[in-house]
PDB file of C-alpha atoms in Angstrom:
ATOM      1  CA  SER A  24     112.025  70.916-139.003  1.00 91.00           C
ATOM      2  CA  PRO A  25     115.642  70.360-140.154  1.00 95.00           C
ATOM      3  CA  ALA A  26     116.821  69.718-136.563  1.00 95.00           C
ATOM      4  CA  TRP A  27     114.155  67.010-136.208  1.00 94.00           C
ATOM      5  CA  ARG A  28     114.894  65.446-139.575  1.00 96.00           C
ATOM      6  CA  VAL A  29     118.651  65.296-139.063  1.00 98.00           C
ATOM      7  CA  MET A  30     118.110  63.263-135.879  1.00 97.00           C
ATOM      8  CA  PHE A  31     115.461  60.876-137.205  1.00 96.00           C
ATOM      9  CA  ASN A  32     117.373  60.359-140.452  1.00 98.00           C
ATOM     10  CA  MET A  33     120.274  59.278-138.252  1.00 98.00           C
ATOM     11  CA  LEU A  34     118.111  56.963-136.097  1.00 98.00           C
ATOM     12  CA  MET A  35     116.475  55.380-139.150  1.00 97.00           C
ATOM     13  CA  ASN A  36     119.940  54.552-140.486  1.00 98.00           C
ATOM     14  CA  MET A  37     121.246  53.433-137.096  1.00 98.00           C
ATOM     15  CA  TYR A  38     118.478  51.005-136.081  1.00 97.00           C
ATOM     16  CA  HIS A  39     117.004  48.207-138.190  1.00 96.00           C
ATOM     17  CA  ASN A  40     114.058  47.189-136.003  1.00 94.00           C
ATOM     18  CA  HIS A  41     113.934  49.154-132.749  1.00 94.00           C
ATOM     19  CA  PRO A  42     110.916  51.517-132.645  1.00 91.00           C
ATOM     20  CA  VAL A  43     113.165  54.400-131.565  1.00 94.00           C
ATOM     21  CA  ARG A  44     113.791  54.769-135.312  1.00 94.00           C
ATOM     22  CA  ILE A  45     110.138  55.686-135.917  1.00 89.00           C
ATOM     23  CA  ASP A  46     109.140  59.352-135.839  1.00 87.00           C
ATOM     24  CA  ILE A  47     106.797  59.675-132.849  1.00 84.00           C
ATOM     25  CA  ALA A  48     104.286  61.668-134.900  1.00 78.00           C
ATOM     26  CA  GLY A  49     103.734  58.585-137.045  1.00 78.00           C
ATOM     27  CA  THR A  50     102.926  58.528-140.740  1.00 81.00           C
ATOM     28  CA  VAL A  51      99.733  59.143-142.663  1.00 87.00           C
ATOM     29  CA  GLU A  52      99.397  55.355-143.049  1.00 90.00           C
ATOM     30  CA  SER A  53      99.989  54.510-139.360  1.00 86.00           C
ATOM     31  CA  ILE A  54      97.671  57.267-138.103  1.00 89.00           C
ATOM     32  CA  ALA A  55      94.912  56.007-140.435  1.00 93.00           C
ATOM     33  CA  GLN A  56      94.932  52.673-138.558  1.00 92.00           C
ATOM     34  CA  ILE A  57      94.036  54.299-135.210  1.00 93.00           C
ATOM     35  CA  ASP A  58      90.410  53.943-134.099  1.00 95.00           C
ATOM     36  CA  HIS A  59      88.630  54.621-130.807  1.00 94.00           C
ATOM     37  CA  GLU A  60      89.089  50.998-129.631  1.00 95.00           C
ATOM     38  CA  LEU A  61      92.870  51.224-129.999  1.00 94.00           C
ATOM     39  CA  LEU A  62      92.966  54.605-128.241  1.00 93.00           C
ATOM     40  CA  TYR A  63      90.970  53.297-125.267  1.00 93.00           C
ATOM     41  CA  ARG A  64      93.063  50.111-125.077  1.00 90.00           C
ATOM     42  CA  CYS A  65      96.276  52.158-124.952  1.00 89.00           C
ATOM     43  CA  TYR A  66      94.776  54.531-122.384  1.00 89.00           C
ATOM     44  CA  GLU A  67      93.530  51.751-120.098  1.00 87.00           C
ATOM     45  CA  THR A  68      96.859  49.912-120.331  1.00 88.00           C
ATOM     46  CA  PHE A  69      99.442  52.652-119.962  1.00 88.00           C
ATOM     47  CA  TYR A  70      97.477  55.389-118.130  1.00 88.00           C
ATOM     48  CA  ASN A  71      96.625  52.980-115.328  1.00 85.00           C
ATOM     49  CA  PRO A  72      97.271  53.729-111.614  1.00 85.00           C
ATOM     50  CA  SER A  73      99.367  50.541-111.373  1.00 82.00           C
ATOM     51  CA  ASN A  74     101.709  52.093-113.945  1.00 83.00           C
ATOM     52  CA  MET A  75     101.836  55.547-112.321  1.00 85.00           C
ATOM     53  CA  PHE A  76     104.149  57.522-110.052  1.00 86.00           C
ATOM     54  CA  ILE A  77     103.134  60.678-108.225  1.00 89.00           C
ATOM     55  CA  CYS A  78     106.181  62.602-107.063  1.00 91.00           C
ATOM     56  CA  ILE A  79     105.759  65.789-105.034  1.00 92.00           C
ATOM     57  CA  ALA A  80     108.326  68.295-103.777  1.00 92.00           C
ATOM     58  CA  GLY A  81     107.753  71.435-101.736  1.00 92.00           C
ATOM     59  CA  ASN A  82     106.307  72.696 -98.477  1.00 93.00           C
ATOM     60  CA  ILE A  83     103.384  70.260 -98.196  1.00 92.00           C
ATOM     61  CA  ASP A  84     101.377  68.394 -95.580  1.00 95.00           C
ATOM     62  CA  ALA A  85     102.221  64.808 -96.540  1.00 92.00           C
ATOM     63  CA  GLU A  86      99.246  63.147 -94.813  1.00 94.00           C
ATOM     64  CA  LYS A  87      96.736  65.605 -96.284  1.00 94.00           C
ATOM     65  CA  THR A  88      98.272  65.226 -99.731  1.00 93.00           C
ATOM     66  CA  LEU A  89      98.085  61.420 -99.541  1.00 91.00           C
ATOM     67  CA  ARG A  90      94.424  61.579 -98.538  1.00 93.00           C
ATOM     68  CA  GLN A  91      93.668  63.841-101.510  1.00 92.00           C
ATOM     69  CA  ILE A  92      95.482  61.496-103.891  1.00 90.00           C
ATOM     70  CA  GLU A  93      93.830  58.368-102.535  1.00 88.00           C
ATOM     71  CA  GLY A  94      90.421  60.034-102.725  1.00 89.00           C
ATOM     72  CA  ALA A  95      90.915  61.093-106.320  1.00 88.00           C
ATOM     73  CA  ILE A  96      92.240  57.857-107.842  1.00 84.00           C
ATOM     74  CA  THR A  97      89.699  55.309-108.999  1.00 80.00           C
ATOM     75  CA  ASN A  98      90.509  51.745-108.018  1.00 78.00           C
ATOM     76  CA  VAL A  99      90.945  49.675-111.174  1.00 79.00           C
ATOM     77  CA  ILE A 100      92.255  46.219-111.944  1.00 81.00           C
ATOM     78  CA  PRO A 101      96.076  46.413-112.014  1.00 81.00           C
ATOM     79  CA  VAL A 102      97.631  45.934-115.416  1.00 83.00           C
ATOM     80  CA  THR A 103     100.893  44.105-116.047  1.00 84.00           C
ATOM     81  CA  ILE A 104     102.590  45.447-119.154  1.00 84.00           C
ATOM     82  CA  GLU A 105     104.590  42.897-121.112  1.00 84.00           C
ATOM     83  CA  ARG A 106     107.074  44.360-123.547  1.00 81.00           C
ATOM     84  CA  GLY A 107     107.938  42.297-126.581  1.00 82.00           C
ATOM     85  CA  GLU A 108     111.517  41.370-127.404  1.00 83.00           C
ATOM     86  CA  ILE A 109     113.068  43.477-130.149  1.00 86.00           C
ATOM     87  CA  LEU A 110     115.704  41.704-132.212  1.00 88.00           C
ATOM     88  CA  GLU A 111     118.075  44.508-133.112  1.00 92.00           C
ATOM     89  CA  PRO A 112     121.345  43.721-134.930  1.00 92.00           C
ATOM     90  CA  GLN A 113     124.500  45.385-133.684  1.00 92.00           C
ATOM     91  CA  THR A 114     125.226  46.732-137.165  1.00 95.00           C
ATOM     92  CA  VAL A 115     123.815  49.956-138.568  1.00 97.00           C
ATOM     93  CA  VAL A 116     121.704  50.253-141.720  1.00 97.00           C
ATOM     94  CA  SER A 117     124.006  52.822-143.333  1.00 98.00           C
ATOM     95  CA  ASN A 118     126.955  54.948-142.216  1.00 98.00           C
ATOM     96  CA  TYR A 119     125.836  58.077-144.077  1.00 98.00           C
ATOM     97  CA  VAL A 120     122.571  59.811-144.955  1.00 98.00           C
ATOM     98  CA  GLU A 121     121.827  63.277-146.276  1.00 97.00           C
ATOM     99  CA  GLN A 122     118.777  65.356-147.111  1.00 97.00           C
ATOM    100  CA  LYS A 123     118.352  68.829-148.631  1.00 96.00           C
ATOM    101  CA  LEU A 124     116.115  71.340-146.888  1.00 96.00           C
ATOM    102  CA  GLU A 125     115.805  75.094-146.447  1.00 94.00           C
ATOM    103  CA  VAL A 126     118.818  75.739-144.197  1.00 96.00           C
ATOM    104  CA  ALA A 127     121.469  78.453-144.398  1.00 95.00           C
ATOM    105  CA  ILE A 128     124.354  76.191-143.315  1.00 96.00           C
ATOM    106  CA  PRO A 129     124.631  72.386-143.189  1.00 97.00           C
ATOM    107  CA  ILE A 130     123.580  70.745-139.908  1.00 98.00           C
ATOM    108  CA  PHE A 131     124.664  67.309-138.773  1.00 98.00           C
ATOM    109  CA  ASN A 132     124.291  64.515-136.252  1.00 98.00           C
ATOM    110  CA  LEU A 133     127.088  61.988-135.759  1.00 98.00           C
ATOM    111  CA  GLY A 134     125.879  59.000-133.756  1.00 98.00           C
ATOM    112  CA  PHE A 135     127.675  55.932-132.408  1.00 98.00           C
ATOM    113  CA  LYS A 136     125.380  52.958-131.835  1.00 97.00           C
ATOM    114  CA  GLN A 137     126.198  51.135-128.593  1.00 94.00           C
ATOM    115  CA  LYS A 138     125.976  47.409-128.001  1.00 84.00           C
ATOM    116  CA  ILE A 139     122.980  46.631-125.781  1.00 79.00           C
ATOM    117  CA  GLU A 140     123.652  44.296-122.849  1.00 74.00           C
ATOM    118  CA  THR A 141     120.720  45.235-120.579  1.00 75.00           C
ATOM    119  CA  PRO A 142     117.416  47.043-121.362  1.00 76.00           C
ATOM    120  CA  TYR A 143     118.521  50.207-119.543  1.00 79.00           C
ATOM    121  CA  ARG A 144     121.960  51.707-119.013  1.00 82.00           C
ATOM    122  CA  ARG A 145     122.995  51.814-115.380  1.00 89.00           C
ATOM    123  CA  LEU A 146     123.384  55.266-113.838  1.00 91.00           C
ATOM    124  CA  LYS A 147     127.139  54.766-113.399  1.00 93.00           C
ATOM    125  CA  SER A 148     127.467  54.127-117.119  1.00 93.00           C
ATOM    126  CA  LYS A 149     125.555  57.334-117.890  1.00 94.00           C
ATOM    127  CA  VAL A 150     127.694  59.382-115.480  1.00 96.00           C
ATOM    128  CA  CYS A 151     130.932  57.978-116.948  1.00 97.00           C
ATOM    129  CA  VAL A 152     129.870  58.571-120.567  1.00 97.00           C
ATOM    130  CA  ASN A 153     128.754  62.140-119.795  1.00 97.00           C
ATOM    131  CA  LEU A 154     132.121  62.827-118.135  1.00 98.00           C
ATOM    132  CA  LEU A 155     133.864  61.311-121.154  1.00 98.00           C
ATOM    133  CA  LEU A 156     131.934  63.562-123.540  1.00 98.00           C
ATOM    134  CA  GLU A 157     133.062  66.635-121.621  1.00 97.00           C
ATOM    135  CA  LEU A 158     136.677  65.438-121.822  1.00 97.00           C
ATOM    136  CA  LEU A 159     136.307  64.673-125.508  1.00 97.00           C
ATOM    137  CA  CYS A 160     134.437  67.709-126.830  1.00 97.00           C
ATOM    138  CA  GLY A 161     133.267  69.920-123.940  1.00 96.00           C
ATOM    139  CA  GLU A 162     133.990  73.645-124.075  1.00 96.00           C
ATOM    140  CA  ALA A 163     137.239  73.170-122.112  1.00 95.00           C
ATOM    141  CA  SER A 164     138.511  70.346-124.336  1.00 97.00           C
ATOM    142  CA  PRO A 165     141.344  70.646-126.901  1.00 97.00           C
ATOM    143  CA  LEU A 166     139.049  69.320-129.659  1.00 98.00           C
ATOM    144  CA  TYR A 167     136.380  71.969-129.038  1.00 98.00           C
ATOM    145  CA  GLU A 168     139.009  74.730-129.118  1.00 97.00           C
ATOM    146  CA  LYS A 169     140.494  73.368-132.360  1.00 97.00           C
ATOM    147  CA  LEU A 170     137.133  73.064-134.134  1.00 98.00           C
ATOM    148  CA  MET A 171     136.085  76.548-133.024  1.00 98.00           C
ATOM    149  CA  ASN A 172     139.386  78.142-134.038  1.00 97.00           C
ATOM    150  CA  GLU A 173     139.163  76.558-137.492  1.00 97.00           C
ATOM    151  CA  GLY A 174     135.578  77.742-137.910  1.00 97.00           C
ATOM    152  CA  LEU A 175     134.258  74.189-138.269  1.00 97.00           C
ATOM    153  CA  ILE A 176     131.645  74.540-135.498  1.00 97.00           C
ATOM    154  CA  ASN A 177     129.835  77.304-133.636  1.00 97.00           C
ATOM    155  CA  ASP A 178     128.158  77.524-130.247  1.00 95.00           C
ATOM    156  CA  GLU A 179     125.329  75.270-131.503  1.00 95.00           C
ATOM    157  CA  PHE A 180     127.685  72.279-131.207  1.00 98.00           C
ATOM    158  CA  GLY A 181     126.937  69.766-128.465  1.00 97.00           C
ATOM    159  CA  SER A 182     126.794  66.104-127.491  1.00 98.00           C
ATOM    160  CA  GLU A 183     124.528  63.772-125.535  1.00 97.00           C
ATOM    161  CA  TYR A 184     124.176  60.191-124.341  1.00 97.00           C
ATOM    162  CA  PHE A 185     120.858  59.138-125.883  1.00 96.00           C
ATOM    163  CA  THR A 186     119.453  56.141-123.985  1.00 93.00           C
ATOM    164  CA  GLY A 187     116.201  54.354-123.297  1.00 89.00           C
ATOM    165  CA  ASN A 188     114.613  50.912-123.195  1.00 87.00           C
ATOM    166  CA  GLY A 189     116.761  48.744-125.453  1.00 89.00           C
ATOM    167  CA  TYR A 190     118.853  51.438-127.123  1.00 93.00           C
ATOM    168  CA  ALA A 191     121.836  53.669-126.446  1.00 95.00           C
ATOM    169  CA  ALA A 192     123.888  55.970-128.640  1.00 97.00           C
ATOM    170  CA  VAL A 193     126.361  58.805-128.249  1.00 98.00           C
ATOM    171  CA  ILE A 194     125.341  61.725-130.467  1.00 98.00           C
ATOM    172  CA  PHE A 195     127.283  64.817-131.554  1.00 98.00           C
ATOM    173  CA  GLY A 196     125.498  67.546-133.430  1.00 98.00           C
ATOM    174  CA  GLY A 197     125.490  71.123-134.632  1.00 98.00           C
ATOM    175  CA  GLU A 198     126.104  73.346-137.641  1.00 98.00           C
ATOM    176  CA  SER A 199     129.171  73.142-139.862  1.00 98.00           C
ATOM    177  CA  SER A 200     130.307  74.097-143.338  1.00 96.00           C
ATOM    178  CA  ASP A 201     132.111  70.720-143.421  1.00 97.00           C
ATOM    179  CA  PRO A 202     130.283  68.041-141.369  1.00 98.00           C
ATOM    180  CA  GLN A 203     132.476  65.228-142.695  1.00 98.00           C
ATOM    181  CA  ARG A 204     135.614  67.016-141.489  1.00 98.00           C
ATOM    182  CA  VAL A 205     134.062  67.484-138.034  1.00 98.00           C
ATOM    183  CA  ALA A 206     133.165  63.765-137.929  1.00 98.00           C
ATOM    184  CA  ASP A 207     136.731  62.839-138.914  1.00 98.00           C
ATOM    185  CA  GLU A 208     138.187  65.131-136.233  1.00 98.00           C
ATOM    186  CA  ILE A 209     135.925  63.609-133.551  1.00 98.00           C
ATOM    187  CA  LYS A 210     136.972  60.091-134.559  1.00 98.00           C
ATOM    188  CA  ALA A 211     140.638  61.135-134.553  1.00 98.00           C
ATOM    189  CA  GLU A 212     140.302  62.568-131.040  1.00 98.00           C
ATOM    190  CA  ILE A 213     138.658  59.350-129.831  1.00 98.00           C
ATOM    191  CA  ALA A 214     141.623  57.406-131.256  1.00 97.00           C
ATOM    192  CA  ARG A 215     144.050  59.813-129.553  1.00 97.00           C
ATOM    193  CA  LEU A 216     142.345  59.371-126.170  1.00 97.00           C
ATOM    194  CA  ARG A 217     142.551  55.590-126.584  1.00 97.00           C
ATOM    195  CA  GLU A 218     146.275  55.872-127.250  1.00 97.00           C
ATOM    196  CA  VAL A 219     147.471  58.507-124.773  1.00 96.00           C
ATOM    197  CA  GLY A 220     144.504  59.159-122.467  1.00 96.00           C
ATOM    198  CA  ALA A 221     142.985  62.457-121.391  1.00 96.00           C
ATOM    199  CA  ASP A 222     144.488  65.310-119.365  1.00 96.00           C
ATOM    200  CA  LYS A 223     143.982  64.307-115.717  1.00 96.00           C
ATOM    201  CA  LYS A 224     143.781  67.956-114.605  1.00 97.00           C
ATOM    202  CA  LEU A 225     140.968  68.478-117.111  1.00 97.00           C
ATOM    203  CA  PHE A 226     139.288  65.324-115.798  1.00 97.00           C
ATOM    204  CA  SER A 227     139.393  66.698-112.249  1.00 97.00           C
ATOM    205  CA  ALA A 228     138.002  70.076-113.369  1.00 97.00           C
ATOM    206  CA  VAL A 229     135.206  68.492-115.425  1.00 97.00           C
ATOM    207  CA  LYS A 230     134.269  66.181-112.578  1.00 97.00           C
ATOM    208  CA  CYS A 231     134.044  69.102-110.127  1.00 96.00           C
ATOM    209  CA  SER A 232     131.989  71.123-112.602  1.00 96.00           C
ATOM    210  CA  MET A 233     129.494  68.295-113.138  1.00 96.00           C
ATOM    211  CA  TYR A 234     129.245  67.757-109.365  1.00 96.00           C
ATOM    212  CA  GLY A 235     128.447  71.456-108.937  1.00 96.00           C
ATOM    213  CA  ASP A 236     125.798  71.296-111.676  1.00 95.00           C
ATOM    214  CA  ALA A 237     124.189  68.290-109.972  1.00 94.00           C
ATOM    215  CA  ILE A 238     124.008  70.168-106.660  1.00 95.00           C
ATOM    216  CA  ARG A 239     122.546  73.295-108.299  1.00 95.00           C
ATOM    217  CA  ARG A 240     119.649  71.246-109.660  1.00 93.00           C
ATOM    218  CA  PHE A 241     118.412  70.978-106.073  1.00 94.00           C
ATOM    219  CA  ASN A 242     117.738  74.744-106.110  1.00 95.00           C
ATOM    220  CA  SER A 243     114.621  74.051-108.192  1.00 94.00           C
ATOM    221  CA  VAL A 244     111.604  72.509-106.452  1.00 95.00           C
ATOM    222  CA  GLU A 245     110.177  71.603-109.861  1.00 94.00           C
ATOM    223  CA  GLY A 246     113.521  70.041-110.790  1.00 92.00           C
ATOM    224  CA  ILE A 247     113.524  67.919-107.625  1.00 95.00           C
ATOM    225  CA  ALA A 248     110.056  66.582-108.463  1.00 94.00           C
ATOM    226  CA  MET A 249     111.271  65.677-111.956  1.00 93.00           C
ATOM    227  CA  GLN A 250     114.357  63.942-110.520  1.00 93.00           C
ATOM    228  CA  LEU A 251     112.172  61.975-108.081  1.00 94.00           C
ATOM    229  CA  THR A 252     110.020  60.785-110.981  1.00 93.00           C
ATOM    230  CA  GLU A 253     113.072  59.632-112.943  1.00 90.00           C
ATOM    231  CA  CYS A 254     114.409  57.843-109.848  1.00 92.00           C
ATOM    232  CA  ALA A 255     111.079  56.061-109.356  1.00 91.00           C
ATOM    233  CA  MET A 256     110.905  54.961-112.982  1.00 87.00           C
ATOM    234  CA  LEU A 257     114.535  53.817-113.262  1.00 87.00           C
ATOM    235  CA  ASP A 258     114.874  52.542-109.684  1.00 88.00           C
ATOM    236  CA  TYR A 259     117.741  54.550-108.254  1.00 90.00           C
ATOM    237  CA  ASP A 260     118.252  56.888-105.325  1.00 92.00           C
ATOM    238  CA  LEU A 261     117.817  60.682-105.557  1.00 93.00           C
ATOM    239  CA  PHE A 262     121.394  61.263-104.362  1.00 95.00           C
ATOM    240  CA  GLU A 263     122.992  58.387-106.263  1.00 95.00           C
ATOM    241  CA  GLU A 264     124.350  60.612-109.044  1.00 94.00           C
ATOM    242  CA  LEU A 265     126.123  62.821-106.494  1.00 95.00           C
ATOM    243  CA  LYS A 266     127.647  59.749-104.846  1.00 95.00           C
ATOM    244  CA  LEU A 267     128.870  58.474-108.212  1.00 95.00           C
ATOM    245  CA  LEU A 268     130.364  61.828-109.193  1.00 95.00           C
ATOM    246  CA  LYS A 269     132.324  61.758-105.937  1.00 94.00           C
ATOM    247  CA  THR A 270     133.669  58.237-106.381  1.00 95.00           C
ATOM    248  CA  VAL A 271     133.992  57.663-110.146  1.00 96.00           C
ATOM    249  CA  THR A 272     137.633  57.395-111.244  1.00 97.00           C
ATOM    250  CA  TYR A 273     139.623  58.437-114.289  1.00 97.00           C
ATOM    251  CA  ASP A 274     139.984  54.753-115.258  1.00 97.00           C
ATOM    252  CA  ASP A 275     136.201  54.229-114.957  1.00 97.00           C
ATOM    253  CA  VAL A 276     135.666  56.999-117.485  1.00 97.00           C
ATOM    254  CA  MET A 277     138.413  55.929-119.897  1.00 97.00           C
ATOM    255  CA  ARG A 278     136.955  52.423-120.062  1.00 96.00           C
ATOM    256  CA  ARG A 279     133.799  53.932-121.550  1.00 96.00           C
ATOM    257  CA  LEU A 280     135.681  54.677-124.773  1.00 97.00           C
ATOM    258  CA  ASP A 281     134.229  51.290-125.733  1.00 94.00           C
ATOM    259  CA  VAL A 282     130.982  53.091-126.680  1.00 95.00           C
ATOM    260  CA  PHE A 283     132.706  54.371-129.832  1.00 97.00           C
ATOM    261  CA  ASP A 284     132.877  51.995-132.793  1.00 96.00           C
ATOM    262  CA  ASP A 285     133.519  53.599-136.190  1.00 95.00           C
ATOM    263  CA  GLU A 286     131.800  50.724-137.999  1.00 96.00           C
ATOM    264  CA  ASN A 287     128.590  51.492-136.081  1.00 97.00           C
ATOM    265  CA  ALA A 288     128.739  55.260-136.588  1.00 98.00           C
ATOM    266  CA  VAL A 289     126.148  57.147-138.631  1.00 98.00           C
ATOM    267  CA  LEU A 290     126.661  60.649-140.025  1.00 98.00           C
ATOM    268  CA  SER A 291     123.383  62.396-140.860  1.00 98.00           C
ATOM    269  CA  VAL A 292     123.578  65.710-142.735  1.00 98.00           C
ATOM    270  CA  ILE A 293     120.998  68.291-143.782  1.00 98.00           C
ATOM    271  CA  LEU A 294     122.331  70.348-146.704  1.00 97.00           C
ATOM    272  CA  PRO A 295     121.044  73.644-148.087  1.00 95.00           C
ATOM    273  CA  LYS A 296     119.083  73.069-151.268  1.00 88.00           C
ATOM    274  CA  GLY A 297     121.349  73.217-154.299  1.00 76.00           C
ATOM    275  CA  GLU A 298     124.506  72.209-152.410  1.00 68.00           C
ATOM    276  CA  ASN A 299     126.529  69.005-152.277  1.00 70.00           C
ATOM    277  CA  LEU A 300     129.135  67.899-149.765  1.00 62.00           C
TER     278      LEU A 300
END
């Protein structure tokens, strides 16, 4: 899958040691090392009631549901999971990687590796970076309009704040006849925002739009259950994101430009076979 390879090629060149760089499917060699003892040890460690959350949303009888859950779960010895320390340099392995596959048009991922201060990013940091990405390259941004008008991107273009235990990166991706030009334009827009700031009217509009999106997620019972699970795992309140979107300021968001460091950027490109950049 070209879309899968472009991302993991980027991660393998972004991270030296962190396991996020390893394709979750494994390799022939790593899969060959798995036996039934390892499978059972992983199951008994990670799929243990002491490491589990059950989050339920909907028109339910809470007491009856709790009785059913308690009657169905086998009491086992609680397991304390100790995660090893991963020594990950701040530098990237390489700033550029390419691969040739069967694609009609080049696809790319541009990632900026972020300095890790705590194992997980705080929710406020995530909210601020997501707001910043909308200001930088959302559909209402000057950069998005410019890239579209020049035919450098199409509606496959997007961005995300990719975070987890011990890693964080801002990633831009999509299809382009000239991925290097798109990367240069993104970096130039970041530099412009550092120098002159973003349009405050656009900031207000983006903030209102994201607040509306957060409210609409409560229309889905399934979505609420998923949000509850994330809150339980990351230890924050179900309505905390809404509170942050109400109170976060323009200056809060502009300070998050620190996530972009050109020296720690990786451009990953998948080219059509027979083509060179």
